[in-house]
CSV table of C-alpha atoms and ligand atoms in Angstrom, one decimal:
chain,number,residue,atom,x,y,z
A,221,MET,CA,168.7,-199.4,-6.8
A,222,LYS,CA,169.3,-199.4,-10.3
A,223,ARG,CA,173.2,-200.4,-10.7
A,224,LEU,CA,174.6,-198.3,-13.6
A,225,ALA,CA,177.5,-198.4,-15.9
A,226,ILE,CA,179.0,-194.4,-16.7
A,227,LEU,CA,180.9,-194.9,-19.9
A,228,GLY,CA,182.5,-191.4,-20.8
A,229,ALA,CA,181.8,-190.5,-17.1
A,230,THR,CA,184.5,-187.4,-17.3
A,231,GLY,CA,182.4,-185.6,-20.5
A,232,SER,CA,180.2,-182.9,-20.1
A,233,ILE,CA,176.8,-185.8,-20.0
A,234,GLY,CA,178.6,-188.4,-18.2
A,235,THR,CA,179.4,-185.7,-15.2
A,236,GLN,CA,175.5,-184.5,-15.4
A,237,THR,CA,174.7,-187.9,-15.1
A,238,LEU,CA,176.6,-188.0,-11.7
A,239,GLN,CA,174.8,-184.9,-10.7
A,240,VAL,CA,171.4,-186.6,-11.1
A,241,VAL,CA,172.6,-189.6,-9.6
A,242,ASP,CA,173.5,-187.2,-6.5
A,243,ALA,CA,169.8,-185.9,-6.2
A,244,PHE,CA,168.3,-189.2,-5.2
A,245,PRO,CA,170.6,-191.0,-2.8
A,246,GLY,CA,169.7,-194.4,-2.2
A,247,GLU,CA,168.4,-194.6,-5.6
A,248,PHE,CA,171.3,-195.4,-8.0
A,249,GLU,CA,174.3,-197.0,-7.3
A,250,VAL,CA,177.3,-196.6,-9.8
A,251,THR,CA,178.9,-199.9,-10.3
A,252,ILE,CA,181.5,-198.9,-13.4
A,253,LEU,CA,182.8,-195.6,-14.6
A,254,ALA,CA,185.1,-195.3,-17.6
A,255,GLY,CA,187.0,-192.8,-18.9
A,256,HIS,CA,189.5,-191.9,-22.0
A,257,SER,CA,192.3,-190.0,-20.7
A,258,ASN,CA,190.8,-187.7,-18.0
A,259,TRP,CA,192.0,-190.5,-14.9
A,260,GLN,CA,192.5,-187.7,-12.0
A,261,LEU,CA,188.3,-186.9,-12.5
A,262,LEU,CA,188.3,-190.5,-13.1
A,263,LEU,CA,189.8,-191.0,-9.7
A,264,GLN,CA,187.7,-188.6,-7.5
A,265,GLN,CA,184.5,-189.6,-8.9
A,266,ALA,CA,185.9,-193.0,-7.9
A,267,GLU,CA,185.7,-191.8,-4.0
A,268,LYS,CA,182.3,-190.7,-4.1
A,269,TYR,CA,181.0,-193.0,-6.0
A,270,HIS,CA,182.5,-196.1,-4.6
A,271,PRO,CA,182.6,-198.1,-8.2
A,272,GLN,CA,183.7,-201.7,-8.4
A,273,CYS,CA,185.5,-201.1,-11.3
A,274,MET,CA,186.8,-198.4,-13.2
A,275,ILE,CA,188.1,-198.4,-16.9
A,276,VAL,CA,190.3,-196.2,-19.2
A,277,THR,CA,190.4,-196.2,-23.0
A,278,GLU,CA,194.6,-194.6,-22.4
A,279,PRO,CA,197.2,-196.8,-21.6
A,280,ALA,CA,199.2,-194.3,-20.1
A,281,ALA,CA,196.0,-193.0,-18.0
A,282,TYR,CA,195.7,-196.5,-17.1
A,283,GLU,CA,199.2,-196.5,-15.6
A,284,LYS,CA,198.5,-193.3,-13.7
A,285,LEU,CA,195.3,-194.7,-12.6
A,286,LYS,CA,196.4,-197.8,-11.4
A,287,GLN,CA,199.2,-196.0,-9.7
A,288,GLU,CA,196.6,-194.0,-7.9
A,289,ASN,CA,194.0,-196.0,-6.1
A,290,ARG,CA,193.3,-196.2,-3.6
A,291,ASN,CA,190.3,-198.0,-2.9
A,292,PRO,CA,191.3,-202.0,-2.8
A,293,GLY,CA,187.6,-202.9,-3.2
A,294,CYS,CA,187.9,-201.2,-6.6
A,295,THR,CA,189.4,-202.6,-9.9
A,296,VAL,CA,191.2,-200.9,-12.5
A,297,LEU,CA,190.8,-201.4,-16.3
A,298,CYS,CA,192.3,-200.7,-19.6
A,299,GLY,CA,191.0,-200.3,-22.8
A,300,MET,CA,187.7,-201.3,-24.8
A,301,GLN,CA,188.7,-204.7,-24.1
A,302,GLY,CA,188.4,-203.3,-20.2
A,303,VAL,CA,184.5,-201.8,-20.6
A,304,LEU,CA,183.7,-205.4,-22.1
A,305,GLN,CA,185.5,-207.5,-19.4
A,306,ALA,CA,184.0,-204.9,-16.9
A,307,LEU,CA,180.4,-205.6,-18.0
A,308,ASP,CA,181.1,-209.0,-18.2
A,309,THR,CA,182.0,-209.3,-14.6
A,310,TYR,CA,179.6,-206.6,-12.3
A,311,PRO,CA,176.2,-206.3,-12.3
A,312,VAL,CA,174.8,-203.7,-13.7
A,313,ASP,CA,171.2,-202.7,-15.3
A,314,MET,CA,171.7,-200.0,-16.8
A,315,LEU,CA,174.5,-198.3,-19.3
A,316,VAL,CA,174.8,-194.7,-20.2
A,317,GLY,CA,176.7,-194.2,-23.2
A,318,ALA,CA,178.6,-191.3,-22.6
A,319,MET,CA,181.3,-191.4,-24.8
A,320,SER,CA,182.1,-189.5,-27.6
A,321,GLY,CA,182.3,-191.3,-30.8
A,322,ALA,CA,181.8,-194.8,-32.9
A,323,ALA,CA,184.2,-195.8,-30.1
A,324,GLY,CA,180.6,-196.4,-28.2
A,325,ILE,CA,179.9,-199.3,-30.7
A,326,GLU,CA,181.2,-202.2,-29.3
A,327,PRO,CA,180.0,-201.6,-25.5
A,328,THR,CA,176.6,-200.8,-27.0
A,329,LEU,CA,176.3,-203.7,-28.8
A,330,LYS,CA,177.6,-205.8,-25.9
A,331,ALA,CA,175.8,-204.0,-23.9
A,332,LEU,CA,172.2,-204.6,-26.1
A,333,GLU,CA,173.4,-207.7,-26.6
A,334,MET,CA,173.2,-208.9,-22.4
A,335,GLY,CA,169.8,-207.7,-22.2
A,336,ILE,CA,171.3,-204.5,-20.6
A,337,ASP,CA,168.9,-201.2,-20.7
A,338,LEU,CA,170.6,-198.3,-22.5
A,339,ALA,CA,170.4,-194.4,-21.5
A,340,LEU,CA,172.2,-193.1,-25.3
A,341,ALA,CA,173.6,-190.3,-25.5
A,342,ASN,CA,176.3,-191.4,-28.0
A,343,LYS,CA,175.0,-190.6,-31.3
A,344,GLU,CA,177.6,-191.6,-33.2
A,345,THR,CA,177.0,-194.8,-32.7
A,346,LEU,CA,173.5,-195.1,-33.7
A,347,VAL,CA,174.5,-192.9,-36.8
A,348,ALA,CA,177.8,-195.6,-38.0
A,349,GLY,CA,175.8,-198.8,-36.6
A,350,GLY,CA,172.2,-198.0,-36.7
A,351,ASP,CA,171.0,-201.0,-38.0
A,352,LEU,CA,173.5,-203.4,-36.1
A,353,VAL,CA,172.0,-201.8,-32.3
A,354,ARG,CA,168.5,-202.4,-33.5
A,355,LYS,CA,168.8,-205.4,-34.5
A,356,ALA,CA,170.8,-206.2,-30.9
A,357,GLN,CA,168.1,-204.6,-29.4
A,358,GLN,CA,165.5,-206.5,-31.1
A,359,LYS,CA,167.0,-209.5,-30.3
A,360,SER,CA,167.4,-208.9,-26.3
A,361,GLY,CA,164.5,-206.9,-25.3
A,362,ALA,CA,166.3,-204.4,-23.8
A,363,LYS,CA,165.3,-201.0,-23.8
A,364,ILE,CA,167.1,-197.6,-25.6
A,365,LEU,CA,166.2,-194.4,-23.8
A,366,PRO,CA,167.6,-191.4,-25.7
A,367,VAL,CA,169.4,-188.7,-23.3
A,368,ASP,CA,170.0,-186.6,-26.9
A,369,SER,CA,167.3,-184.0,-25.7
A,370,GLU,CA,165.1,-183.7,-29.0
A,371,HIS,CA,165.1,-187.6,-29.2
A,372,SER,CA,163.7,-187.4,-25.4
A,373,ALA,CA,161.5,-185.0,-26.4
A,374,ILE,CA,160.3,-187.1,-29.9
A,375,PHE,CA,160.1,-190.1,-27.4
A,376,GLN,CA,158.3,-188.4,-24.8
A,377,CYS,CA,155.3,-186.9,-27.8
A,378,ILE,CA,155.4,-190.4,-29.3
A,379,GLU,CA,152.0,-192.1,-28.6
A,380,PRO,CA,152.3,-196.0,-27.2
A,381,ASP,CA,150.6,-197.8,-30.0
A,382,SER,CA,149.9,-194.8,-31.9
A,383,LYS,CA,149.1,-195.8,-35.8
A,384,CYS,CA,148.9,-192.2,-37.9
A,385,LEU,CA,152.4,-190.6,-36.7
A,386,ASN,CA,152.9,-188.8,-39.9
A,387,LYS,CA,156.6,-187.1,-39.2
A,388,ILE,CA,159.1,-185.7,-37.0
A,389,LEU,CA,160.0,-182.0,-36.7
A,390,LEU,CA,163.9,-181.9,-34.7
A,391,THR,CA,164.6,-178.5,-33.9
A,392,ALA,CA,167.9,-177.0,-33.9
A,393,SER,CA,169.7,-174.2,-32.3
A,394,GLY,CA,170.9,-172.8,-35.5
A,395,GLY,CA,174.3,-172.8,-34.0
A,396,PRO,CA,176.8,-169.8,-33.1
A,397,PHE,CA,177.0,-169.0,-36.9
A,398,ARG,CA,173.4,-168.6,-38.0
A,399,THR,CA,172.9,-165.8,-39.7
A,400,TRP,CA,176.4,-165.6,-41.3
A,401,ASP,CA,176.8,-165.8,-45.0
A,402,LYS,CA,178.6,-167.8,-46.6
A,403,GLU,CA,182.0,-165.7,-46.9
A,404,ALA,CA,182.0,-165.2,-43.3
A,405,LEU,CA,182.1,-169.1,-42.6
A,406,TYR,CA,185.2,-169.5,-44.4
A,407,GLN,CA,186.9,-167.6,-41.7
A,408,VAL,CA,185.1,-169.3,-38.7
A,409,THR,CA,187.8,-169.8,-35.8
A,410,PRO,CA,187.7,-172.7,-33.5
A,411,ALA,CA,187.2,-170.7,-30.9
A,412,GLN,CA,184.3,-169.0,-32.4
A,413,ALA,CA,183.0,-172.2,-33.3
A,414,LEU,CA,183.0,-173.5,-29.4
A,415,LYS,CA,181.0,-170.7,-28.1
A,416,HIS,CA,177.4,-172.2,-28.9
A,417,PRO,CA,174.7,-170.4,-27.8
A,418,ASN,CA,172.5,-172.1,-26.1
A,419,TRP,CA,174.0,-175.3,-25.1
A,420,SER,CA,177.5,-176.0,-23.2
A,421,MET,CA,178.5,-179.4,-24.7
A,422,GLY,CA,182.0,-181.4,-25.1
A,423,GLN,CA,184.0,-179.6,-27.8
A,424,LYS,CA,183.3,-182.4,-30.5
A,425,ILE,CA,179.2,-182.3,-30.4
A,426,THR,CA,179.8,-178.3,-30.1
A,427,ILE,CA,181.9,-178.3,-33.3
A,428,ASP,CA,179.1,-180.3,-35.0
A,429,SER,CA,176.3,-177.5,-33.3
A,430,ALA,CA,178.2,-175.1,-35.4
A,431,THR,CA,178.2,-177.0,-39.0
A,432,LEU,CA,174.7,-178.3,-38.2
A,433,MET,CA,176.3,-182.0,-38.4
A,434,ASN,CA,175.4,-182.3,-35.3
A,435,LYS,CA,171.4,-181.9,-36.6
A,436,GLY,CA,172.4,-184.5,-39.7
A,437,LEU,CA,174.0,-187.0,-37.0
A,438,GLU,CA,170.5,-186.3,-35.4
A,439,VAL,CA,168.5,-187.2,-38.3
A,440,ILE,CA,169.9,-190.5,-38.6
A,441,GLU,CA,169.6,-191.4,-34.9
A,442,ALA,CA,165.7,-190.3,-35.4
A,443,ASN,CA,165.7,-192.6,-38.5
A,444,TRP,CA,166.9,-195.6,-36.0
A,445,LEU,CA,165.2,-194.5,-32.5
A,446,PHE,CA,162.3,-193.6,-33.8
A,447,GLY,CA,161.5,-196.0,-37.5
A,448,VAL,CA,160.9,-193.2,-39.0
A,449,ASP,CA,161.7,-192.6,-42.5
A,450,TYR,CA,164.4,-190.0,-43.0
A,451,ASP,CA,161.8,-187.9,-45.5
A,452,ASN,CA,159.5,-187.9,-42.6
A,453,ILE,CA,161.9,-185.8,-40.7
A,454,GLN,CA,161.9,-182.3,-41.4
A,455,VAL,CA,164.4,-179.8,-39.5
A,456,LEU,CA,163.4,-176.2,-38.7
A,457,VAL,CA,165.8,-173.8,-37.2
A,458,HIS,CA,164.8,-172.1,-34.0
A,459,PRO,CA,167.2,-170.4,-32.4
A,460,GLN,CA,165.8,-170.1,-28.9
A,461,SER,CA,165.9,-173.9,-28.2
A,462,ILE,CA,162.5,-173.9,-26.0
A,463,ILE,CA,160.5,-176.7,-28.1
A,464,HIS,CA,163.0,-179.6,-27.8
A,465,SER,CA,161.3,-181.1,-31.2
A,466,MET,CA,157.7,-182.0,-32.4
A,467,VAL,CA,155.8,-184.9,-33.6
A,468,GLU,CA,153.2,-184.8,-36.2
A,469,TYR,CA,150.3,-186.8,-36.5
A,470,GLY,CA,148.0,-187.8,-39.0
A,471,ASP,CA,144.5,-185.8,-37.9
A,472,GLY,CA,146.5,-182.5,-37.6
A,473,THR,CA,147.7,-182.8,-34.0
A,474,VAL,CA,151.6,-181.7,-33.5
A,475,LEU,CA,152.6,-182.4,-29.9
A,476,ALA,CA,156.0,-180.6,-28.8
A,477,HIS,CA,157.7,-180.8,-25.4
A,478,LEU,CA,158.9,-177.8,-24.4
A,479,GLY,CA,161.7,-177.3,-21.1
A,480,LYS,CA,164.6,-175.8,-20.3
A,481,ALA,CA,168.1,-176.0,-22.3
A,482,ASP,CA,169.4,-178.8,-19.4
A,483,MET,CA,170.2,-181.9,-19.7
A,484,ARG,CA,170.1,-183.5,-16.9
A,485,ILE,CA,166.2,-183.2,-17.7
A,486,PRO,CA,166.3,-185.8,-20.7
A,487,ILE,CA,169.3,-187.7,-18.8
A,488,GLN,CA,166.9,-188.2,-15.4
A,489,TYR,CA,163.8,-189.1,-17.5
A,490,ALA,CA,166.3,-191.9,-18.8
A,491,LEU,CA,167.6,-192.7,-15.7
A,492,THR,CA,163.8,-192.6,-14.2
A,493,TYR,CA,161.8,-194.4,-17.0
A,494,PRO,CA,159.0,-195.2,-17.1
A,495,GLU,CA,158.4,-193.2,-14.4
A,496,ARG,CA,159.1,-189.0,-14.1
A,497,TRP,CA,160.9,-187.6,-11.2
A,498,GLN,CA,160.9,-184.0,-9.5
A,499,SER,CA,163.8,-182.2,-10.0
A,500,ASP,CA,164.9,-178.8,-8.8
A,501,VAL,CA,166.6,-177.8,-12.0
A,502,PRO,CA,165.9,-174.2,-13.4
A,503,ARG,CA,162.1,-173.7,-14.5
A,504,LEU,CA,161.2,-172.5,-17.6
A,505,ASP,CA,159.6,-169.1,-17.5
A,506,LEU,CA,157.5,-168.6,-20.7
A,507,PHE,CA,156.7,-165.3,-19.8
A,508,ALA,CA,160.2,-164.0,-20.2
A,509,THR,CA,160.0,-165.9,-23.4
A,510,HIS,CA,158.6,-163.4,-26.0
A,511,GLN,CA,158.1,-165.5,-29.3
A,512,LEU,CA,159.1,-168.5,-30.7
A,513,THR,CA,160.1,-168.8,-34.2
A,514,PHE,CA,161.4,-171.4,-37.0
A,515,GLU,CA,163.2,-171.3,-39.9
A,516,GLU,CA,163.7,-173.4,-42.4
A,517,PRO,CA,168.2,-174.5,-42.7
A,518,ASP,CA,170.1,-173.6,-45.5
A,519,LEU,CA,171.5,-176.0,-46.9
A,520,GLN,CA,173.8,-173.8,-48.9
A,521,ARG,CA,175.8,-172.3,-45.9
A,522,PHE,CA,175.4,-175.5,-44.1
A,523,PRO,CA,176.6,-178.5,-46.1
A,524,ASN,CA,177.0,-180.5,-43.5
A,525,LEU,CA,172.8,-181.1,-43.0
A,526,ARG,CA,172.8,-182.1,-46.7
A,527,LEU,CA,175.4,-184.7,-46.8
A,528,ALA,CA,174.1,-186.5,-43.4
A,529,TYR,CA,170.4,-186.5,-45.3
A,530,GLU,CA,172.4,-188.1,-48.6
A,531,ALA,CA,174.1,-190.8,-46.6
A,532,ILE,CA,170.7,-192.0,-45.0
A,533,ALA,CA,169.1,-192.0,-48.2
A,534,LYS,CA,171.7,-194.3,-49.8
A,535,GLY,CA,172.2,-196.5,-46.7
A,536,GLY,CA,174.0,-199.3,-46.1
A,537,ASN,CA,177.5,-198.4,-44.6
A,538,MET,CA,177.2,-194.1,-46.0
A,539,PRO,CA,176.1,-193.2,-42.5
A,540,CYS,CA,179.3,-194.9,-40.7
A,541,ILE,CA,181.9,-193.4,-43.6
A,542,LEU,CA,180.0,-189.5,-43.1
A,543,ASN,CA,180.4,-190.3,-39.4
A,544,ALA,CA,184.2,-191.7,-39.5
A,545,ALA,CA,185.0,-188.6,-41.5
A,546,ASN,CA,183.1,-186.2,-39.5
A,547,GLU,CA,184.8,-187.4,-36.6
A,548,VAL,CA,188.4,-187.3,-38.7
A,549,VAL,CA,187.7,-183.1,-40.1
A,550,ASN,CA,186.3,-182.1,-36.6
A,551,LEU,CA,189.4,-182.9,-35.1
A,552,ALA,CA,191.6,-181.4,-37.6
A,553,PHE,CA,189.2,-178.2,-37.6
A,554,ARG,CA,189.5,-178.0,-34.1
A,555,GLU,CA,193.7,-178.5,-34.6
A,556,GLY,CA,193.9,-175.9,-37.0
A,557,LYS,CA,194.5,-178.2,-39.4
A,558,CYS,CA,191.1,-177.5,-41.8
A,559,GLY,CA,189.2,-174.9,-42.6
A,560,PHE,CA,185.6,-174.3,-41.2
A,561,LEU,CA,183.4,-175.0,-44.8
A,562,GLN,CA,186.6,-177.4,-46.0
A,563,MET,CA,185.3,-180.1,-43.4
A,564,SER,CA,182.0,-180.7,-45.5
A,565,GLU,CA,184.3,-180.9,-49.0
A,566,VAL,CA,186.6,-183.4,-47.0
A,567,ILE,CA,183.3,-185.2,-45.8
A,568,ALA,CA,182.2,-185.4,-49.3
A,569,GLU,CA,185.1,-186.4,-51.1
A,570,THR,CA,185.6,-189.3,-48.5
A,571,MET,CA,182.0,-190.5,-49.0
A,572,ALA,CA,182.6,-190.7,-52.8
A,573,LYS,CA,185.9,-192.7,-52.4
A,574,THR,CA,185.0,-194.9,-49.8
A,575,SER,CA,183.6,-198.5,-51.2
A,576,PHE,CA,179.9,-198.6,-50.6
A,577,ILE,CA,178.5,-201.9,-49.0
A,578,LEU,CA,174.8,-201.7,-49.0
A,579,GLU,CA,174.4,-204.7,-46.6
A,580,PRO,CA,177.6,-204.0,-44.2
A,581,THR,CA,178.5,-206.6,-41.2
A,582,TYR,CA,179.6,-206.0,-38.3
A,583,GLU,CA,183.3,-206.6,-39.8
A,584,ASP,CA,182.1,-204.4,-42.8
A,585,TYR,CA,181.7,-201.5,-40.4
A,586,VAL,CA,185.4,-201.8,-38.8
A,587,GLN,CA,186.6,-202.0,-42.0
A,588,THR,CA,184.7,-199.3,-43.0
A,589,ASP,CA,185.3,-196.8,-40.5
A,590,ARG,CA,189.2,-197.5,-41.0
A,591,LEU,CA,189.0,-196.6,-44.3
A,592,ALA,CA,187.4,-193.5,-44.5
A,593,ARG,CA,189.2,-192.6,-41.3
A,594,GLN,CA,192.0,-192.8,-43.1
A,595,ILE,CA,191.0,-191.2,-47.0
A,596,ALA,CA,189.6,-188.5,-44.6
A,597,LYS,CA,192.9,-187.6,-43.0
A,598,GLU,CA,194.8,-188.7,-46.1
A,599,ARG,CA,192.9,-185.7,-48.5
A,600,ILE,CA,193.9,-183.7,-44.6
A,601,ASN,CA,197.3,-183.7,-45.1
A,602,ASN,CA,197.7,-183.2,-48.5
B,934,NAD,P1,182.4,-184.7,-23.8
B,934,NAD,O1,184.0,-184.5,-24.5
B,934,NAD,O2,182.4,-184.0,-22.6
B,934,NAD,O3,183.2,-186.3,-23.0
B,934,NAD,C1,183.2,-187.2,-23.8
B,934,NAD,C2,183.4,-188.8,-23.1
B,934,NAD,O4,183.6,-190.0,-23.4
B,934,NAD,C3,184.6,-188.0,-22.0
B,934,NAD,O5,184.4,-188.8,-20.9
B,934,NAD,C4,186.3,-188.9,-22.5
B,934,NAD,O6,186.4,-189.8,-21.5
B,934,NAD,C5,185.4,-190.4,-23.5
B,934,NAD,N1,186.1,-190.6,-24.5
B,934,NAD,C6,186.2,-190.1,-25.9
B,934,NAD,N2,187.0,-190.9,-26.5
B,934,NAD,C7,186.8,-191.8,-25.8
B,934,NAD,C8,187.2,-193.0,-26.4
B,934,NAD,N3,187.7,-193.2,-27.9
B,934,NAD,N4,187.0,-193.9,-25.5
B,934,NAD,C9,185.9,-193.9,-24.3
B,934,NAD,N5,185.6,-192.7,-24.2
B,934,NAD,C10,185.9,-192.0,-24.9
B,934,NAD,O7,181.2,-185.6,-24.7
B,934,NAD,P2,179.8,-185.0,-24.3
B,934,NAD,O8,179.7,-183.5,-25.0
B,934,NAD,O9,179.7,-185.1,-22.9
B,934,NAD,O10,178.9,-186.1,-25.4
B,934,NAD,C11,179.0,-187.4,-25.2
B,934,NAD,C12,178.2,-187.8,-25.9
B,934,NAD,O11,176.8,-187.1,-26.2
B,934,NAD,C13,178.2,-187.6,-27.4
B,934,NAD,O12,178.2,-188.7,-28.6
B,934,NAD,C14,177.4,-186.6,-27.9
B,934,NAD,O13,177.1,-186.4,-28.9
B,934,NAD,C15,176.5,-186.5,-27.4
B,934,NAD,N6,175.3,-185.7,-26.5
B,934,NAD,C16,176.0,-184.6,-25.7
B,934,NAD,C17,175.2,-183.6,-25.4
B,934,NAD,C18,176.3,-182.5,-24.4
B,934,NAD,O14,174.9,-181.9,-23.8
B,934,NAD,N7,177.6,-182.6,-24.1
B,934,NAD,C19,174.1,-183.7,-25.8
B,934,NAD,C20,173.9,-184.8,-26.5
B,934,NAD,C21,174.1,-185.6,-27.3
B,935,MG,MG1,170.6,-183.3,-29.2
């Protein structure tokens, strides 16, 4: 039985991970469940999966969870400190990183340092601290299995020991505003942006998909996961979301990964790797798919993708600044405090104003993240 710690268990990826667990009785044991504030759902999950420990990162939710917990065999802990303590205390073979935001960096590094394999959905952690994550992984030899659908696709298309991988072709749906002109983009409301055409996901990533920041974060994620330079990562807008990404080799071969837009497929592959197990998720019907189309992304209408390329080109703590500013504007947009295109302006300004560090230490990253959030928030409040 593979023992799992699921961080972000109450979210979209977390709950779908538990669906994969349900599909294979006797194969997985859930030892740690962690969420942010939804203690009610965590409690329900604990009744079903009997973890040894549950954690919420929000103090008020912790008080409620502790009070309502009916399972004496299950310890309740609070905060990121609680997550780290749980990893030290309870046996885990794989950590599922399904929390959102750069808050995932501490438990990710901790798990890798302990040699625990990682099923990683939490792309912000790789964007903010990619080199720290890579160093920790190289040191312990723990595996990072990508859960993000494009990166799972690329991972499956990369041949072991391949010497002539030329390029990654990273597909993007283009989001709900793919065909909108710039004037119309100024008027976009949160409700419109929260309706993704092809995927049902958490709110933060849904907004990122509408601005194409999600694709920008994924370029940086691919850079760290596969060691491919950003110059050789090309984004293709593919509105059908059937090809989940491709890899081009030096002999002219292009390998593509196709499938239904269903996150349980890449989650399951990360959990069962290197094996591929049977699953009853809906099948892709290629006869119902009349065409597969590809467009170049428009960096004028979607400046966030351009900013992400600029951040990874600059290197150092710049992707961390980009990510922190984006987390701030993404929430501000959902709260009605920032316009759709204004999000890019605030990110660009934060990138210009936050001190650049070429070779940041862990402490530099923490400081950068804090400072960039502060600069972005001040800009929004003014
Ligand atoms: P979600 O908002 O549905 O869930 C996020 C989870 O993280 C929740 O359980 C929440 O309680 C927890 N969380 C939030 N803030 C936290 C904090 N500060 N500390 C600890 N836990 C916290 O989000 P999601 O859509 O499941 O996405 C999770 C991650 O997976 C994100 O990084 C996202 O980019 C990535 N991802 C998601 C999808 C998808 O289809 N949903 C696809 C690819 C990648
Ligand atoms: Mg993705």
